[in-house]
Amino acid sequence: MQSPLETHPAFHLGPLPLSAPVLVTWGLMLALAGGSWLLTRRLALRPGRAQAALELVVETIDQQIRETMRVPAEPYLALIGTFFLFVLTANWSSLVPGIEPPTASIETDAALALIVFVAVIVHGVRVRGWRGYLRNFLYPNILMAPLNILETLTRSFALMVRLFGNVMSGVFVIGIVLSLVGFLVPVPLMALELLTGAVQAYIFSVLAMVFIGGAVEGEPGEARERNDR
Amino acid sequence: MHIDWWTLGLQAINVLVLVWLLRHFLFQPIKAVIEARRAAAAGLLQEAETARAAAQAELASVEARRRDFQREGDAILTAAHAQAAAERKAMLDQARGEAGRILAEAHAVLDRDRAAQRKTLEAEAGELAVAMARRLLDLLPPRQVTLALLDGLATEIDQLQEAARRDLATADAIVIATATPLAPEIQAQWRDHVAQRLGAGPRLEFRHEPALIAGVELRGPHTLLRRNWRADLERLARALPLAPQVRDVQQLA
């Protein structure tokens, strides 16, 4: 019996082992990108229902970024928006029979957390420079530098584990219940999993915004001065 | 727990690719259309603002024209008032002048009428006075009146100038006319008076002339002394503007 915590290749493409999460992710990428392409081909100033829904989603994410990070949302919109849409669709992909959400595998969550970790560094350095970014670790004093560095690592790790634990546990529980009691009993649990998936997508995105916003903002008041400039 | 690093790497790449795809196919187009709509709305607002400004400018222009019209109307009204006042003043002046002229003419007519009326009244008064004098004289005794007049005539002879006295003294005859006939003793008495004053040269002729109305006249060649009420009345009548009929009566008398 295979451990649900382990990911095994579904097949190999040459020397490259392709696992189920990667394949599902490709499917999700195809759906998201293709759907976006289809829906944004004929955008008009007078939007239809689909365009209005898309605009609502994008504007909501944009507004959330502005309110959370207190900076212009444009540089972060694609990254944060992709986090939210990908995690959400990945979590909800469990509704398709036979599909296991990619976020239920620790590699996907680790990849997401790794990207957040790198994005924090990249945007922190981009906005504040190396010195400014590194000075962030000395806040409030130099004695806190080891703890700040450790916090940077552990919070990315916690980001990964939080998403993985929530999604994997839901899939695991539904699988167990489904194997034990029958076909319709897991339905409430699946509905709950929908809510959990949406909440986890929101939490992951908000935490990514907070981390990147903290690196961009730096010491208290610094971002306000920068925005004023 | 085992981590498939291939899967981790592929998922990281997948997510990054998805970020690029969604940026390209979702976020950028949606933000672009939102920005375009915002720009269009801003353009519409700007156009509306421009139109509003133009409308306000037009309104201000209309208001300015209305004020100009009002000012022009006021000026025309003021000029009309001034012209009306001037014409009214001119008409009043003309009417006053006309009224003054008419009043002067009326005064002149009144003065003429008053003068004519006064002349008429004076003439009638003179006529009345003459009539009253005749009545009064009729009441007096003619002989006493004639004696009194003769005394007065004697006084006038005394007061004559020397030339007139000589003219009378050298006259052949002197006529003494009275309104009532003189008695012989009166005539004798008068002959003495004349002889005392003028000498015995002139011869006296006494005549009775009733038209003298209680009076006497002494008539020399070139001298006439009148002492009678008729003569006084004639002098008074000449002084008074007697009515024409009165004058005619006097002339006839």
Short mmCIF file of C-alpha atoms in Angstrom, two decimals:
data_model
loop_
_atom_site.label_atom_id
_atom_site.label_comp_id
_atom_site.label_asym_id
_atom_site.label_seq_id
_atom_site.Cartn_x
_atom_site.Cartn_y
_atom_site.Cartn_z
CA MET A 1 0.00 0.00 0.00
CA GLN A 2 1.32 3.42 -0.98
CA SER A 3 1.53 6.24 1.51
CA PRO A 4 -0.74 9.15 0.68
CA LEU A 5 2.09 11.42 1.76
CA GLU A 6 4.29 10.20 -1.06
CA THR A 7 4.13 11.12 -4.72
CA HIS A 8 4.95 8.55 -7.31
CA PRO A 9 5.53 9.04 -11.01
CA ALA A 10 2.59 8.15 -13.20
CA PHE A 11 4.87 7.60 -16.14
CA HIS A 12 8.17 8.79 -17.50
CA LEU A 13 8.65 11.11 -20.38
CA GLY A 14 12.15 10.11 -21.31
CA PRO A 15 14.24 10.62 -18.21
CA LEU A 16 11.57 12.92 -16.75
CA PRO A 17 9.21 11.31 -14.26
CA LEU A 18 5.72 12.80 -14.46
CA SER A 19 3.53 12.42 -11.42
CA ALA A 20 -0.26 12.83 -11.16
CA PRO A 21 -0.05 16.30 -9.54
CA VAL A 22 2.00 17.55 -12.45
CA LEU A 23 -0.47 16.17 -14.96
CA VAL A 24 -3.44 17.62 -13.08
CA THR A 25 -1.61 20.91 -12.81
CA TRP A 26 -1.10 20.90 -16.55
CA GLY A 27 -4.76 20.29 -16.97
CA LEU A 28 -5.56 23.15 -14.63
CA MET A 29 -3.09 25.38 -16.43
CA LEU A 30 -4.70 24.50 -19.70
CA ALA A 31 -8.16 25.20 -18.31
CA LEU A 32 -7.19 28.48 -16.63
CA ALA A 33 -5.10 29.82 -19.47
CA GLY A 34 -7.44 28.55 -22.18
CA GLY A 35 -10.49 29.82 -20.36
CA SER A 36 -8.84 33.18 -19.82
CA TRP A 37 -7.87 33.35 -23.45
CA LEU A 38 -11.38 32.47 -24.55
CA LEU A 39 -13.04 34.92 -22.20
CA THR A 40 -10.65 37.81 -22.86
CA ARG A 41 -10.58 37.53 -26.63
CA ARG A 42 -13.40 40.00 -27.15
CA LEU A 43 -13.38 42.35 -24.22
CA ALA A 44 -15.63 45.35 -24.56
CA LEU A 45 -16.18 48.58 -22.66
CA ARG A 46 -19.75 47.39 -22.10
CA PRO A 47 -19.04 44.02 -20.44
CA GLY A 48 -21.13 40.88 -20.75
CA ARG A 49 -21.84 38.62 -17.83
CA ALA A 50 -18.66 36.55 -18.20
CA GLN A 51 -16.51 39.62 -18.62
CA ALA A 52 -18.20 41.27 -15.67
CA ALA A 53 -17.51 38.19 -13.54
CA LEU A 54 -13.87 38.14 -14.62
CA GLU A 55 -13.55 41.86 -13.92
CA LEU A 56 -15.13 41.34 -10.52
CA VAL A 57 -12.59 38.64 -9.65
CA VAL A 58 -9.61 40.62 -10.88
CA GLU A 59 -10.78 43.85 -9.23
CA THR A 60 -11.43 42.03 -5.95
CA ILE A 61 -7.91 40.56 -5.96
CA ASP A 62 -6.48 43.94 -6.92
CA GLN A 63 -8.35 45.68 -4.12
CA GLN A 64 -7.33 42.99 -1.63
CA ILE A 65 -3.66 43.48 -2.56
CA ARG A 66 -3.94 47.23 -2.15
CA GLU A 67 -5.67 46.97 1.19
CA THR A 68 -3.32 44.31 2.55
CA MET A 69 0.05 45.48 1.21
CA ARG A 70 -0.75 49.24 1.13
CA VAL A 71 1.18 49.55 -2.12
CA PRO A 72 0.14 49.74 -5.77
CA ALA A 73 -1.18 46.32 -6.74
CA GLU A 74 0.03 46.13 -10.32
CA PRO A 75 3.48 44.49 -9.72
CA TYR A 76 1.94 41.76 -7.55
CA LEU A 77 -1.38 41.17 -9.24
CA ALA A 78 -0.31 38.36 -11.53
CA LEU A 79 1.57 36.45 -8.83
CA ILE A 80 -0.99 36.79 -6.05
CA GLY A 81 -3.90 36.32 -8.46
CA THR A 82 -2.30 33.18 -9.86
CA PHE A 83 -1.73 31.84 -6.35
CA PHE A 84 -5.36 32.37 -5.49
CA LEU A 85 -6.83 30.99 -8.71
CA PHE A 86 -4.47 28.05 -8.92
CA VAL A 87 -4.87 26.99 -5.29
CA LEU A 88 -8.63 27.44 -5.51
CA THR A 89 -9.02 25.43 -8.72
CA ALA A 90 -6.55 22.88 -7.48
CA ASN A 91 -8.47 22.43 -4.25
CA TRP A 92 -11.78 22.23 -6.05
CA SER A 93 -10.45 19.76 -8.61
CA SER A 94 -11.16 17.07 -6.05
CA LEU A 95 -14.80 17.37 -7.06
CA VAL A 96 -13.94 15.67 -10.33
CA PRO A 97 -14.09 11.92 -9.74
CA GLY A 98 -10.73 10.27 -9.92
CA ILE A 99 -8.80 13.55 -9.65
CA GLU A 100 -6.68 14.21 -6.63
CA PRO A 101 -5.94 17.90 -6.10
CA PRO A 102 -2.33 18.85 -6.78
CA THR A 103 -2.25 20.82 -3.55
CA ALA A 104 -2.76 17.57 -1.69
CA SER A 105 0.81 16.68 -2.63
CA ILE A 106 3.57 18.27 -0.61
CA GLU A 107 5.70 18.91 -3.71
CA THR A 108 3.09 21.31 -5.14
CA ASP A 109 2.70 23.14 -1.84
CA ALA A 110 6.45 23.23 -1.43
CA ALA A 111 6.78 24.66 -4.90
CA LEU A 112 4.24 27.32 -4.06
CA ALA A 113 5.94 28.14 -0.75
CA LEU A 114 9.30 28.21 -2.52
CA ILE A 115 7.97 30.68 -5.05
CA VAL A 116 6.61 32.85 -2.23
CA PHE A 117 9.97 32.67 -0.48
CA VAL A 118 11.80 33.73 -3.62
CA ALA A 119 9.19 36.39 -4.42
CA VAL A 120 9.67 37.92 -0.99
CA ILE A 121 13.39 38.26 -1.62
CA VAL A 122 13.02 39.44 -5.20
CA HIS A 123 10.41 42.11 -4.45
CA GLY A 124 12.14 43.17 -1.23
CA VAL A 125 15.42 43.71 -3.07
CA ARG A 126 13.65 45.27 -6.05
CA VAL A 127 11.90 47.83 -3.92
CA ARG A 128 14.39 48.50 -1.14
CA GLY A 129 17.70 47.28 -2.54
CA TRP A 130 19.96 44.71 -0.98
CA ARG A 131 20.89 46.88 1.94
CA GLY A 132 17.34 47.83 2.67
CA TYR A 133 16.16 44.28 2.40
CA LEU A 134 18.90 42.88 4.60
CA ARG A 135 18.40 45.69 7.09
CA ASN A 136 14.92 44.30 7.54
CA PHE A 137 16.45 41.37 9.38
CA LEU A 138 18.03 43.70 11.93
CA TYR A 139 14.70 45.04 13.08
CA PRO A 140 14.13 45.92 15.88
CA ASN A 141 17.86 45.29 16.73
CA ILE A 142 20.75 43.20 15.59
CA LEU A 143 20.13 40.57 18.24
CA MET A 144 16.91 39.67 16.48
CA ALA A 145 18.68 38.90 13.17
CA PRO A 146 18.94 35.11 13.73
CA LEU A 147 15.34 34.92 14.76
CA ASN A 148 14.24 37.00 11.78
CA ILE A 149 16.15 34.75 9.38
CA LEU A 150 14.70 31.69 11.07
CA GLU A 151 11.24 33.22 10.89
CA THR A 152 11.63 33.81 7.16
CA LEU A 153 12.40 30.14 6.63
CA THR A 154 9.86 28.73 9.04
CA ARG A 155 6.98 30.84 7.84
CA SER A 156 7.51 29.58 4.29
CA PHE A 157 7.65 26.10 5.70
CA ALA A 158 4.47 26.76 7.67
CA LEU A 159 2.84 28.06 4.54
CA MET A 160 3.63 24.84 2.80
CA VAL A 161 2.57 22.59 5.67
CA ARG A 162 -0.66 24.51 6.33
CA LEU A 163 -1.89 24.14 2.79
CA PHE A 164 -0.73 20.59 2.48
CA GLY A 165 -2.23 19.51 5.82
CA ASN A 166 -5.63 21.04 5.18
CA VAL A 167 -6.07 19.80 1.65
CA MET A 168 -4.47 16.40 2.16
CA SER A 169 -6.49 15.76 5.31
CA GLY A 170 -9.71 16.61 3.53
CA VAL A 171 -8.94 14.30 0.66
CA PHE A 172 -7.85 11.64 3.07
CA VAL A 173 -11.00 11.87 5.19
CA ILE A 174 -13.27 11.86 2.15
CA GLY A 175 -11.44 8.84 0.77
CA ILE A 176 -11.76 6.96 4.02
CA VAL A 177 -15.44 7.82 4.45
CA LEU A 178 -16.15 6.96 0.85
CA SER A 179 -14.49 3.59 1.19
CA LEU A 180 -16.35 2.84 4.42
CA VAL A 181 -19.96 4.01 4.10
CA GLY A 182 -20.97 4.43 0.53
CA PHE A 183 -21.54 6.78 -2.28
CA LEU A 184 -23.66 9.71 -0.98
CA VAL A 185 -22.38 10.00 2.59
CA PRO A 186 -19.22 11.98 1.71
CA VAL A 187 -21.22 14.66 -0.09
CA PRO A 188 -21.48 16.97 2.96
CA LEU A 189 -17.82 16.47 3.57
CA MET A 190 -17.11 17.35 -0.05
CA ALA A 191 -19.16 20.54 0.33
CA LEU A 192 -17.17 21.32 3.43
CA GLU A 193 -14.06 20.64 1.42
CA LEU A 194 -15.19 23.24 -1.11
CA LEU A 195 -15.36 25.79 1.65
CA THR A 196 -12.07 24.67 3.08
CA GLY A 197 -10.45 24.86 -0.32
CA ALA A 198 -11.67 28.41 -0.87
CA VAL A 199 -10.57 29.46 2.58
CA GLN A 200 -7.16 27.88 2.11
CA ALA A 201 -6.72 29.61 -1.24
CA TYR A 202 -7.62 32.88 0.39
CA ILE A 203 -5.31 32.27 3.38
CA PHE A 204 -2.41 31.28 1.16
CA SER A 205 -2.83 34.37 -0.98
CA VAL A 206 -3.22 36.69 1.99
CA LEU A 207 -0.14 35.22 3.70
CA ALA A 208 1.84 35.59 0.50
CA MET A 209 0.73 39.22 0.35
CA VAL A 210 1.67 39.78 3.99
CA PHE A 211 5.12 38.25 3.53
CA ILE A 212 5.88 40.14 0.35
CA GLY A 213 4.33 43.29 1.80
CA GLY A 214 6.52 42.97 4.90
CA ALA A 215 9.63 42.69 2.76
CA VAL A 216 8.56 45.60 0.59
CA GLU A 217 7.49 47.80 3.47
CA GLY A 218 10.48 47.22 5.72
CA GLU A 219 10.54 49.21 8.92
CA PRO A 220 7.35 50.92 10.07
CA GLY A 221 6.64 54.09 8.14
CA GLU A 222 9.17 53.33 5.41
CA ALA A 223 6.58 52.23 2.87
CA ARG A 224 4.47 55.32 3.58
CA GLU A 225 7.45 57.57 2.90
CA ARG A 226 8.18 55.63 -0.26
CA ASN A 227 4.60 55.90 -1.42
CA ASP A 228 4.65 59.61 -0.68
CA ARG A 229 7.72 59.98 -2.84
CA MET B 1 8.17 11.06 4.10
CA HIS B 2 9.55 11.29 0.62
CA ILE B 3 9.71 14.40 -1.53
CA ASP B 4 9.80 14.02 -5.28
CA TRP B 5 12.16 16.78 -6.30
CA TRP B 6 11.24 16.36 -9.93
CA THR B 7 7.63 17.00 -9.13
CA LEU B 8 8.58 19.92 -6.93
CA GLY B 9 10.64 21.45 -9.67
CA LEU B 10 8.06 20.82 -12.33
CA GLN B 11 5.31 22.26 -10.14
CA ALA B 12 7.38 25.34 -9.45
CA ILE B 13 7.95 25.76 -13.16
CA ASN B 14 4.28 25.09 -13.81
CA VAL B 15 3.20 27.74 -11.35
CA LEU B 16 5.62 30.26 -12.80
CA VAL B 17 4.41 29.47 -16.29
CA LEU B 18 0.85 29.79 -15.09
CA VAL B 19 1.73 33.15 -13.60
CA TRP B 20 3.00 34.25 -16.98
CA LEU B 21 0.00 32.79 -18.82
CA LEU B 22 -2.54 34.36 -16.53
CA ARG B 23 -0.71 37.67 -16.62
CA HIS B 24 -0.79 37.56 -20.39
CA PHE B 25 -4.28 36.18 -20.96
CA LEU B 26 -6.23 37.28 -17.93
CA PHE B 27 -4.88 40.01 -15.71
CA GLN B 28 -3.37 42.32 -18.30
CA PRO B 29 -6.38 42.24 -20.67
CA ILE B 30 -8.82 42.69 -17.84
CA LYS B 31 -6.84 45.55 -16.28
CA ALA B 32 -6.43 47.06 -19.73
CA VAL B 33 -10.14 47.03 -20.43
CA ILE B 34 -10.85 48.38 -16.95
CA GLU B 35 -8.35 51.15 -17.53
CA ALA B 36 -9.84 51.79 -20.96
CA ARG B 37 -13.29 52.02 -19.43
CA ARG B 38 -11.95 54.29 -16.72
CA ALA B 39 -10.26 56.44 -19.35
CA ALA B 40 -13.44 56.48 -21.40
CA ALA B 41 -15.43 57.44 -18.33
CA ALA B 42 -12.86 60.08 -17.54
CA GLY B 43 -13.06 61.26 -21.13
CA LEU B 44 -16.81 61.37 -20.93
CA LEU B 45 -16.58 63.21 -17.64
CA GLN B 46 -14.05 65.56 -19.18
CA GLU B 47 -16.32 66.09 -22.17
CA ALA B 48 -19.24 66.61 -19.83
CA GLU B 49 -17.15 69.04 -17.81
CA THR B 50 -16.10 70.80 -21.01
CA ALA B 51 -19.71 70.90 -22.16
CA ARG B 52 -20.75 72.16 -18.76
CA ALA B 53 -18.04 74.82 -18.87
CA ALA B 54 -19.15 75.77 -22.37
CA ALA B 55 -22.75 75.88 -21.22
CA GLN B 56 -21.74 78.02 -18.27
CA ALA B 57 -19.75 80.28 -20.57
CA GLU B 58 -22.74 80.50 -22.90
CA LEU B 59 -24.97 81.17 -19.93
CA ALA B 60 -22.60 83.89 -18.77
CA SER B 61 -22.57 85.31 -22.30
CA VAL B 62 -26.36 85.26 -22.43
CA GLU B 63 -26.46 86.84 -19.01
CA ALA B 64 -24.01 89.51 -20.14
CA ARG B 65 -26.10 90.15 -23.26
CA ARG B 66 -29.20 90.34 -21.12
CA ARG B 67 -27.45 92.86 -18.86
CA ASP B 68 -26.39 94.82 -21.95
CA PHE B 69 -29.95 94.79 -23.20
CA GLN B 70 -31.12 95.87 -19.79
CA ARG B 71 -28.56 98.68 -19.72
CA GLU B 72 -29.48 99.71 -23.24
CA GLY B 73 -33.16 99.60 -22.35
CA ASP B 74 -32.50 101.69 -19.27
CA ALA B 75 -30.53 104.18 -21.33
CA ILE B 76 -33.30 104.38 -23.93
CA LEU B 77 -35.88 104.77 -21.19
CA THR B 78 -33.79 107.45 -19.49
CA ALA B 79 -33.33 109.28 -22.78
CA ALA B 80 -37.06 109.00 -23.47
CA HIS B 81 -37.81 110.34 -20.01
CA ALA B 82 -35.38 113.20 -20.53
CA GLN B 83 -36.83 113.97 -23.96
CA ALA B 84 -40.36 113.77 -22.58
CA ALA B 85 -39.37 116.05 -19.71
CA ALA B 86 -37.76 118.51 -22.12
CA GLU B 87 -40.80 118.45 -24.40
CA ARG B 88 -43.07 118.81 -21.40
CA LYS B 89 -41.02 121.74 -20.15
CA ALA B 90 -41.07 123.31 -23.60
CA MET B 91 -44.81 122.79 -23.87
CA LEU B 92 -45.30 124.21 -20.38
CA ASP B 93 -43.11 127.19 -21.21
CA GLN B 94 -45.01 127.69 -24.44
CA ALA B 95 -48.33 127.33 -22.62
CA ARG B 96 -47.14 129.72 -19.92
CA GLY B 97 -46.03 132.20 -22.57
CA GLU B 98 -49.33 131.80 -24.41
CA ALA B 99 -51.23 132.14 -21.14
CA GLY B 100 -49.15 135.20 -20.25
CA ARG B 101 -49.81 136.70 -23.64
CA ILE B 102 -53.53 135.95 -23.37
CA LEU B 103 -53.51 137.33 -19.83
CA ALA B 104 -51.72 140.47 -20.98
CA GLU B 105 -54.20 140.87 -23.81
CA ALA B 106 -57.04 140.29 -21.35
CA HIS B 107 -55.52 142.86 -19.01
CA ALA B 108 -55.16 145.27 -21.89
CA VAL B 109 -58.75 144.65 -22.93
CA LEU B 110 -59.81 145.03 -19.33
CA ASP B 111 -57.83 148.24 -19.01
CA ARG B 112 -59.33 149.54 -22.22
CA ASP B 113 -62.81 148.55 -21.12
CA ARG B 114 -62.18 149.96 -17.66
CA ALA B 115 -60.88 153.22 -19.17
CA ALA B 116 -63.83 153.39 -21.54
CA GLN B 117 -66.18 152.57 -18.69
CA ARG B 118 -64.52 155.19 -16.51
CA LYS B 119 -64.82 157.75 -19.29
CA THR B 120 -68.43 156.85 -19.69
CA LEU B 121 -68.99 157.09 -15.95
CA GLU B 122 -67.12 160.40 -15.78
CA ALA B 123 -69.15 161.70 -18.69
CA GLU B 124 -72.33 160.60 -17.05
CA ALA B 125 -71.09 162.04 -13.73
CA GLY B 126 -70.28 165.35 -15.47
CA GLU B 127 -73.67 165.33 -17.09
CA LEU B 128 -75.22 164.57 -13.73
CA ALA B 129 -73.20 167.35 -12.10
CA VAL B 130 -74.31 169.81 -14.78
CA ALA B 131 -77.91 168.72 -14.32
CA MET B 132 -77.62 169.06 -10.54
CA ALA B 133 -76.02 172.47 -10.93
CA ARG B 134 -78.89 173.56 -13.16
CA ARG B 135 -81.35 172.32 -10.56
CA LEU B 136 -79.48 174.07 -7.75
CA LEU B 137 -79.28 177.27 -9.74
CA ASP B 138 -82.91 177.03 -10.45
CA LEU B 139 -83.51 176.98 -6.69
CA LEU B 140 -81.50 180.23 -6.10
CA PRO B 141 -83.03 183.69 -6.73
CA PRO B 142 -81.71 184.72 -10.16
CA ARG B 143 -81.28 188.38 -9.11
CA GLN B 144 -79.14 187.57 -6.06
CA VAL B 145 -77.07 185.18 -8.13
CA THR B 146 -76.50 187.78 -10.79
CA LEU B 147 -75.43 190.38 -8.17
CA ALA B 148 -72.96 187.99 -6.66
CA LEU B 149 -71.60 187.23 -10.10
CA LEU B 150 -71.28 190.90 -10.86
CA ASP B 151 -69.25 191.36 -7.68
CA GLY B 152 -66.97 188.59 -8.83
CA LEU B 153 -66.72 190.17 -12.28
CA ALA B 154 -65.71 193.47 -10.63
CA THR B 155 -62.99 191.66 -8.74
CA GLU B 156 -61.73 190.16 -12.02
CA ILE B 157 -61.62 193.63 -13.60
CA ASP B 158 -59.49 194.77 -10.70
CA GLN B 159 -57.15 191.86 -11.25
CA LEU B 160 -56.76 192.41 -15.01
CA GLN B 161 -53.36 193.09 -16.48
CA GLU B 162 -52.56 196.55 -17.63
CA ALA B 163 -52.79 195.80 -21.33
CA ALA B 164 -56.19 194.19 -20.99
CA ARG B 165 -57.37 197.07 -18.77
CA ARG B 166 -56.16 199.59 -21.38
CA ASP B 167 -57.87 197.61 -24.15
CA LEU B 168 -61.13 197.77 -22.26
CA ALA B 169 -60.66 201.45 -21.32
CA THR B 170 -60.13 202.43 -24.94
CA ALA B 171 -63.05 200.40 -26.25
CA ASP B 172 -66.07 202.18 -27.69
CA ALA B 173 -68.52 199.84 -26.05
CA ILE B 174 -68.41 197.10 -23.53
CA VAL B 175 -71.16 194.53 -23.49
CA ILE B 176 -72.30 193.14 -20.17
CA ALA B 177 -74.45 190.08 -20.72
CA THR B 178 -76.44 188.50 -17.90
CA ALA B 179 -78.71 185.50 -17.67
CA THR B 180 -81.39 187.59 -16.02
CA PRO B 181 -82.26 191.11 -17.00
CA LEU B 182 -80.64 193.74 -14.77
CA ALA B 183 -82.70 196.36 -13.03
CA PRO B 184 -81.98 199.99 -14.02
CA GLU B 185 -80.49 200.82 -10.62
CA ILE B 186 -78.16 197.81 -10.97
CA GLN B 187 -77.20 199.00 -14.43
CA ALA B 188 -76.48 202.48 -13.05
CA GLN B 189 -74.52 201.03 -10.21
CA TRP B 190 -72.42 199.05 -12.76
CA ARG B 191 -71.85 202.10 -14.88
CA ASP B 192 -70.32 203.71 -11.78
CA HIS B 193 -68.19 200.63 -11.10
CA VAL B 194 -66.84 200.58 -14.66
CA ALA B 195 -66.23 204.32 -14.71
CA GLN B 196 -64.29 204.03 -11.46
CA ARG B 197 -62.12 201.24 -12.77
CA LEU B 198 -61.80 201.92 -16.52
CA GLY B 199 -62.69 205.54 -16.86
CA ALA B 200 -65.71 207.12 -18.55
CA GLY B 201 -64.64 206.24 -22.03
CA PRO B 202 -66.39 202.91 -22.74
CA ARG B 203 -70.13 202.82 -23.28
CA LEU B 204 -71.91 200.03 -21.50
CA GLU B 205 -74.48 197.85 -23.21
CA PHE B 206 -76.51 195.47 -21.04
CA ARG B 207 -77.88 192.36 -22.71
CA HIS B 208 -80.16 189.67 -21.41
CA GLU B 209 -78.93 186.11 -22.44
CA PRO B 210 -80.74 183.26 -20.59
CA ALA B 211 -78.29 180.70 -21.96
CA LEU B 212 -75.62 181.96 -19.56
CA ILE B 213 -77.31 180.10 -16.68
CA ALA B 214 -76.85 182.41 -13.77
CA GLY B 215 -73.81 184.20 -14.99
CA VAL B 216 -72.41 187.42 -16.42
CA GLU B 217 -69.96 188.23 -19.22
CA LEU B 218 -67.99 191.35 -19.96
CA ARG B 219 -67.08 191.53 -23.62
CA GLY B 220 -64.57 194.00 -24.92
CA PRO B 221 -63.05 194.32 -28.41
CA HIS B 222 -60.33 191.91 -27.51
CA THR B 223 -61.18 190.88 -23.98
CA LEU B 224 -63.78 188.58 -22.59
CA LEU B 225 -64.41 188.24 -18.85
CA ARG B 226 -66.83 185.55 -17.93
CA ARG B 227 -68.29 185.12 -14.53
CA ASN B 228 -71.19 182.78 -14.75
CA TRP B 229 -71.93 179.28 -13.70
CA ARG B 230 -72.43 178.24 -17.27
CA ALA B 231 -68.85 179.18 -18.05
CA ASP B 232 -67.67 177.33 -14.96
CA LEU B 233 -69.70 174.34 -16.01
CA GLU B 234 -68.22 174.48 -19.50
CA ARG B 235 -64.71 174.69 -18.04
CA LEU B 236 -65.52 171.81 -15.77
CA ALA B 237 -67.07 169.95 -18.68
CA ARG B 238 -63.91 170.51 -20.74
CA ALA B 239 -61.84 169.21 -17.86
CA LEU B 240 -64.15 166.21 -17.56
CA PRO B 241 -64.50 163.70 -20.40
CA LEU B 242 -68.15 164.53 -20.88
CA ALA B 243 -70.31 162.30 -22.93
CA PRO B 244 -70.50 163.34 -26.58
CA GLN B 245 -74.15 164.25 -26.29
CA VAL B 246 -73.34 166.54 -23.33
CA ARG B 247 -70.58 168.21 -25.32
CA ASP B 248 -72.96 168.63 -28.20
CA VAL B 249 -75.50 170.23 -25.88
CA GLN B 250 -72.87 172.57 -24.47
CA GLN B 251 -71.66 173.54 -27.92
CA LEU B 252 -75.21 174.13 -29.00
CA ALA B 253 -75.79 176.18 -25.86
#
